[in-house]
Amino acid sequence: GAVVSQHPSWVICKSGTSVKIECRSLDFQATTMFWYRQFPKQSLMLMATSNEGSKATYEQGVEKDKFLINHASLTLSTLTVTSAHPEDSSFYICSADDTGGTEAFFGQGTRLTVV
Amino acid sequence: QQQVKQSPQSLIVQKGGISIINCAYENTAFDYFPWYQQFPGKGPALLIAIRPDVSEKKEGRFTISFNKSAKQFSLHIMDSQPGDSATYFCAASGTEGNKLVFGAGTILRVKS
């Protein structure tokens, strides 16, 4: 089956710094990737849709200048949390559509803790 | 606005029993209804999915029942095992590819 890999699995950063999270489709090309955010004991909330070669589409209420998304190739999308604050601490998960767009494959998630 | 409503919030089932989780949706443009299983600290993994052209789909111990007129679908886990203890999410997507809308989740605990 298709594999989506996120890196890092967990990261701790100081308040005010920026953190980059990578999402890679390992054995397929993904023109579209999605970034989700999940708080403890809550559901996944879509943050943005990442399209290869074009600007990401952000969901209402998500600050595009704070959560920078780059989808420079068909196998890699990155999410950069800029000027991180403790309230940005969360579990960030990406997913990628397979070639036919019939199924979304999820990464293992990245636990971000801002101290 | 929550487009997919999931219940119950939590569920305790005896080993060997049937676990049933229900979801209801509002958007009639949805045409793909997957169920995901998530263990703590991990990303969600697809369990089983259904499209509106069928009313039921079974894969091993997992069955989805789908009622298009009622805009409801449910997950049945037969012969539930302690290893099934996890959080289960229903989801739906429609015309925007695999842009998924998730239910609130159900924490399942299977007692041995």
Short mmCIF file of C-alpha atoms in Angstrom, two decimals:
data_model
loop_
_atom_site.label_atom_id
_atom_site.label_comp_id
_atom_site.label_asym_id
_atom_site.label_seq_id
_atom_site.Cartn_x
_atom_site.Cartn_y
_atom_site.Cartn_z
CA GLY A 1 0.00 0.00 0.00
CA ALA A 2 0.94 3.64 -0.39
CA VAL A 3 3.11 5.09 2.34
CA VAL A 4 3.20 8.65 3.61
CA SER A 5 6.03 9.61 5.91
CA GLN A 6 6.20 12.62 8.20
CA HIS A 7 9.32 14.02 9.77
CA PRO A 8 9.96 14.66 12.54
CA SER A 9 7.68 12.46 14.65
CA TRP A 10 7.97 14.88 17.51
CA VAL A 11 9.65 18.24 18.08
CA ILE A 12 10.07 20.61 21.00
CA CYS A 13 10.84 24.22 20.22
CA LYS A 14 11.12 27.49 22.06
CA SER A 15 8.44 30.11 21.81
CA GLY A 16 9.12 32.51 18.95
CA THR A 17 11.06 30.09 16.80
CA SER A 18 9.92 28.40 13.59
CA VAL A 19 9.49 24.70 12.98
CA LYS A 20 9.30 22.84 9.67
CA ILE A 21 7.41 19.57 9.26
CA GLU A 22 7.89 17.42 6.17
CA CYS A 23 5.34 15.15 4.53
CA ARG A 24 6.57 12.74 1.88
CA SER A 25 4.75 10.25 -0.31
CA LEU A 26 7.27 7.43 -0.55
CA ASP A 27 5.99 5.27 -3.37
CA PHE A 28 3.54 7.40 -5.28
CA GLN A 29 3.16 10.90 -6.61
CA ALA A 30 0.75 13.19 -4.83
CA THR A 31 -0.48 16.30 -6.57
CA THR A 32 -2.60 17.10 -3.54
CA MET A 33 -1.73 16.83 0.12
CA PHE A 34 -3.74 17.91 3.12
CA TRP A 35 -2.60 19.21 6.49
CA TYR A 36 -4.64 18.55 9.62
CA ARG A 37 -4.33 19.60 13.22
CA GLN A 38 -5.51 17.52 16.14
CA PHE A 39 -5.74 18.63 19.77
CA PRO A 40 -5.81 16.00 22.54
CA LYS A 41 -8.98 13.94 22.58
CA GLN A 42 -10.37 15.88 19.65
CA SER A 43 -10.97 15.22 15.99
CA LEU A 44 -8.83 16.14 13.01
CA MET A 45 -9.40 19.63 11.71
CA LEU A 46 -8.33 20.43 8.16
CA MET A 47 -5.93 23.34 8.03
CA ALA A 48 -5.09 23.59 4.36
CA THR A 49 -4.95 21.86 1.01
CA SER A 50 -1.50 21.75 -0.54
CA ASN A 51 -1.29 21.64 -4.33
CA GLU A 52 1.93 20.88 -6.13
CA GLY A 53 3.27 23.92 -7.93
CA SER A 54 0.65 26.34 -6.66
CA LYS A 55 -0.38 28.19 -3.52
CA ALA A 56 -2.04 26.29 -0.73
CA THR A 57 -5.70 26.77 0.02
CA TYR A 58 -6.32 27.53 3.68
CA GLU A 59 -9.44 26.77 5.67
CA GLN A 60 -11.32 29.61 7.29
CA GLY A 61 -9.65 30.79 10.46
CA VAL A 62 -6.21 29.38 9.65
CA GLU A 63 -3.51 32.04 9.43
CA LYS A 64 -1.66 31.53 6.17
CA ASP A 65 1.24 33.73 7.27
CA LYS A 66 1.72 31.65 10.38
CA PHE A 67 1.36 28.22 8.82
CA LEU A 68 3.43 28.31 5.65
CA ILE A 69 2.88 25.47 3.23
CA ASN A 70 5.14 24.60 0.35
CA HIS A 71 4.48 21.78 -2.11
CA ALA A 72 7.50 22.03 -4.37
CA SER A 73 7.45 18.49 -5.75
CA LEU A 74 5.03 15.64 -6.32
CA THR A 75 6.37 13.79 -3.31
CA LEU A 76 7.00 16.49 -0.72
CA SER A 77 4.94 19.07 1.10
CA THR A 78 6.20 21.07 4.06
CA LEU A 79 4.39 22.91 6.82
CA THR A 80 6.32 25.62 8.63
CA VAL A 81 4.93 26.95 11.88
CA THR A 82 6.38 30.44 12.16
CA SER A 83 6.93 32.30 15.42
CA ALA A 84 5.52 29.37 17.33
CA HIS A 85 3.68 29.92 20.60
CA PRO A 86 2.53 27.44 23.25
CA GLU A 87 -1.00 27.50 21.84
CA ASP A 88 0.41 26.06 18.59
CA SER A 89 1.33 22.89 20.47
CA SER A 90 -0.64 20.14 18.80
CA PHE A 91 -0.50 16.97 16.71
CA TYR A 92 -0.06 17.81 13.03
CA ILE A 93 -0.98 15.19 10.45
CA CYS A 94 -0.67 15.19 6.70
CA SER A 95 -2.42 13.06 4.11
CA ALA A 96 -1.84 12.53 0.43
CA ASP A 97 -4.13 11.43 -2.35
CA ASP A 98 -3.01 8.51 -4.44
CA THR A 99 -2.76 8.93 -8.20
CA GLY A 100 -6.40 8.10 -8.84
CA GLY A 101 -7.57 10.23 -5.95
CA THR A 102 -9.56 7.32 -4.57
CA GLU A 103 -8.04 7.16 -1.11
CA ALA A 104 -6.23 9.42 1.32
CA PHE A 105 -3.12 8.02 2.98
CA PHE A 106 -2.08 9.53 6.29
CA GLY A 107 1.32 10.16 7.76
CA GLN A 108 2.13 9.08 11.28
CA GLY A 109 1.78 12.60 12.62
CA THR A 110 4.12 15.12 14.25
CA ARG A 111 3.76 16.08 17.89
CA LEU A 112 4.78 19.75 18.29
CA THR A 113 5.41 21.12 21.75
CA VAL A 114 6.22 24.80 22.10
CA VAL A 115 7.80 25.78 25.42
CA GLN B 1 -20.69 23.88 11.59
CA GLN B 2 -20.23 20.17 12.12
CA GLN B 3 -21.08 18.40 8.89
CA VAL B 4 -20.58 14.86 10.19
CA LYS B 5 -22.05 13.96 13.57
CA GLN B 6 -20.66 10.87 15.30
CA SER B 7 -21.95 8.95 18.29
CA PRO B 8 -21.34 7.70 20.88
CA GLN B 9 -18.40 9.69 22.23
CA SER B 10 -17.13 6.61 24.03
CA LEU B 11 -18.01 2.95 24.08
CA ILE B 12 -17.12 0.01 26.27
CA VAL B 13 -17.69 -3.48 24.87
CA GLN B 14 -16.92 -6.91 26.23
CA LYS B 15 -14.49 -9.09 24.31
CA GLY B 16 -16.37 -10.97 21.62
CA GLY B 17 -19.19 -8.43 21.52
CA ILE B 18 -20.31 -6.14 18.73
CA SER B 19 -19.18 -2.53 18.66
CA ILE B 20 -21.48 -0.12 16.82
CA ILE B 21 -20.61 3.47 15.97
CA ASN B 22 -22.96 5.76 14.12
CA CYS B 23 -22.51 8.81 11.91
CA ALA B 24 -24.88 11.20 10.21
CA TYR B 25 -24.05 13.71 7.53
CA GLU B 26 -25.73 16.79 6.12
CA ASN B 27 -24.07 17.48 2.78
CA THR B 28 -25.73 15.46 0.01
CA ALA B 29 -22.69 16.09 -2.20
CA PHE B 30 -20.65 13.69 -0.08
CA ASP B 31 -19.97 10.49 -1.99
CA TYR B 32 -17.20 8.75 -0.07
CA PHE B 33 -17.52 7.61 3.52
CA PRO B 34 -14.43 6.10 5.16
CA TRP B 35 -13.81 4.93 8.69
CA TYR B 36 -10.43 5.43 10.33
CA GLN B 37 -8.81 3.83 13.35
CA GLN B 38 -6.32 5.84 15.36
CA PHE B 39 -4.06 4.68 18.16
CA PRO B 40 -2.53 7.20 20.59
CA GLY B 41 0.31 9.16 19.04
CA LYS B 42 -0.28 7.74 15.58
CA GLY B 43 -1.91 8.97 12.41
CA PRO B 44 -5.31 7.58 11.39
CA ALA B 45 -5.39 4.40 9.34
CA LEU B 46 -8.15 3.54 6.89
CA LEU B 47 -10.29 0.64 8.05
CA ILE B 48 -13.03 0.43 5.49
CA ALA B 49 -14.90 2.80 3.19
CA ILE B 50 -18.13 2.87 1.24
CA ARG B 51 -19.71 4.82 -1.58
CA PRO B 52 -23.46 5.53 -1.86
CA ASP B 53 -24.14 2.99 -4.57
CA VAL B 54 -24.14 0.14 -2.03
CA SER B 55 -25.92 -0.22 1.30
CA GLU B 56 -23.40 -2.46 3.02
CA LYS B 57 -19.76 -3.41 2.78
CA LYS B 58 -17.97 -6.04 4.80
CA GLU B 59 -14.26 -6.60 5.26
CA GLY B 60 -13.38 -9.24 7.79
CA ARG B 61 -14.84 -8.26 11.16
CA PHE B 62 -15.67 -4.74 9.99
CA THR B 63 -18.95 -3.83 8.28
CA ILE B 64 -20.27 -0.48 7.10
CA SER B 65 -24.01 -0.03 6.79
CA PHE B 66 -25.13 2.91 4.69
CA ASN B 67 -28.58 4.52 4.53
CA LYS B 68 -28.62 7.15 1.81
CA SER B 69 -32.16 8.38 2.43
CA ALA B 70 -31.48 8.90 6.13
CA LYS B 71 -27.98 10.26 5.45
CA GLN B 72 -26.53 7.91 8.01
CA PHE B 73 -23.81 5.29 8.08
CA SER B 74 -22.45 3.07 10.77
CA LEU B 75 -19.50 0.85 11.60
CA HIS B 76 -20.00 -2.57 13.13
CA ILE B 77 -17.04 -4.40 14.63
CA MET B 78 -17.90 -8.05 15.13
CA ASP B 79 -16.17 -10.22 17.71
CA SER B 80 -14.51 -7.16 19.23
CA GLN B 81 -11.02 -7.75 20.65
CA PRO B 82 -8.91 -5.82 23.17
CA GLY B 83 -6.59 -4.91 20.29
CA ASP B 84 -9.49 -3.02 18.71
CA SER B 85 -9.36 -0.52 21.57
CA ALA B 86 -8.66 2.78 19.81
CA THR B 87 -10.35 5.94 18.63
CA TYR B 88 -12.54 5.57 15.56
CA PHE B 89 -13.42 8.40 13.22
CA CYS B 90 -15.98 8.46 10.48
CA ALA B 91 -15.40 10.90 7.65
CA ALA B 92 -16.90 12.07 4.42
CA SER B 93 -15.73 13.70 1.23
CA GLY B 94 -17.36 14.83 -1.96
CA THR B 95 -16.50 16.99 -4.86
CA GLU B 96 -13.22 18.30 -3.45
CA GLY B 97 -11.20 15.15 -3.89
CA ASN B 98 -10.15 13.60 -0.63
CA LYS B 99 -10.72 16.72 1.43
CA LEU B 100 -12.19 14.89 4.39
CA VAL B 101 -14.60 16.12 7.01
CA PHE B 102 -14.22 14.09 10.18
CA GLY B 103 -16.66 13.16 12.87
CA ALA B 104 -15.80 13.93 16.48
CA GLY B 105 -14.47 10.44 17.15
CA THR B 106 -15.45 7.49 19.35
CA ILE B 107 -13.13 6.08 21.98
CA LEU B 108 -13.64 2.33 22.01
CA ARG B 109 -12.49 0.17 24.85
CA VAL B 110 -12.85 -3.57 24.59
CA LYS B 111 -12.71 -5.29 27.97
CA SER B 112 -11.10 -8.71 28.14
#
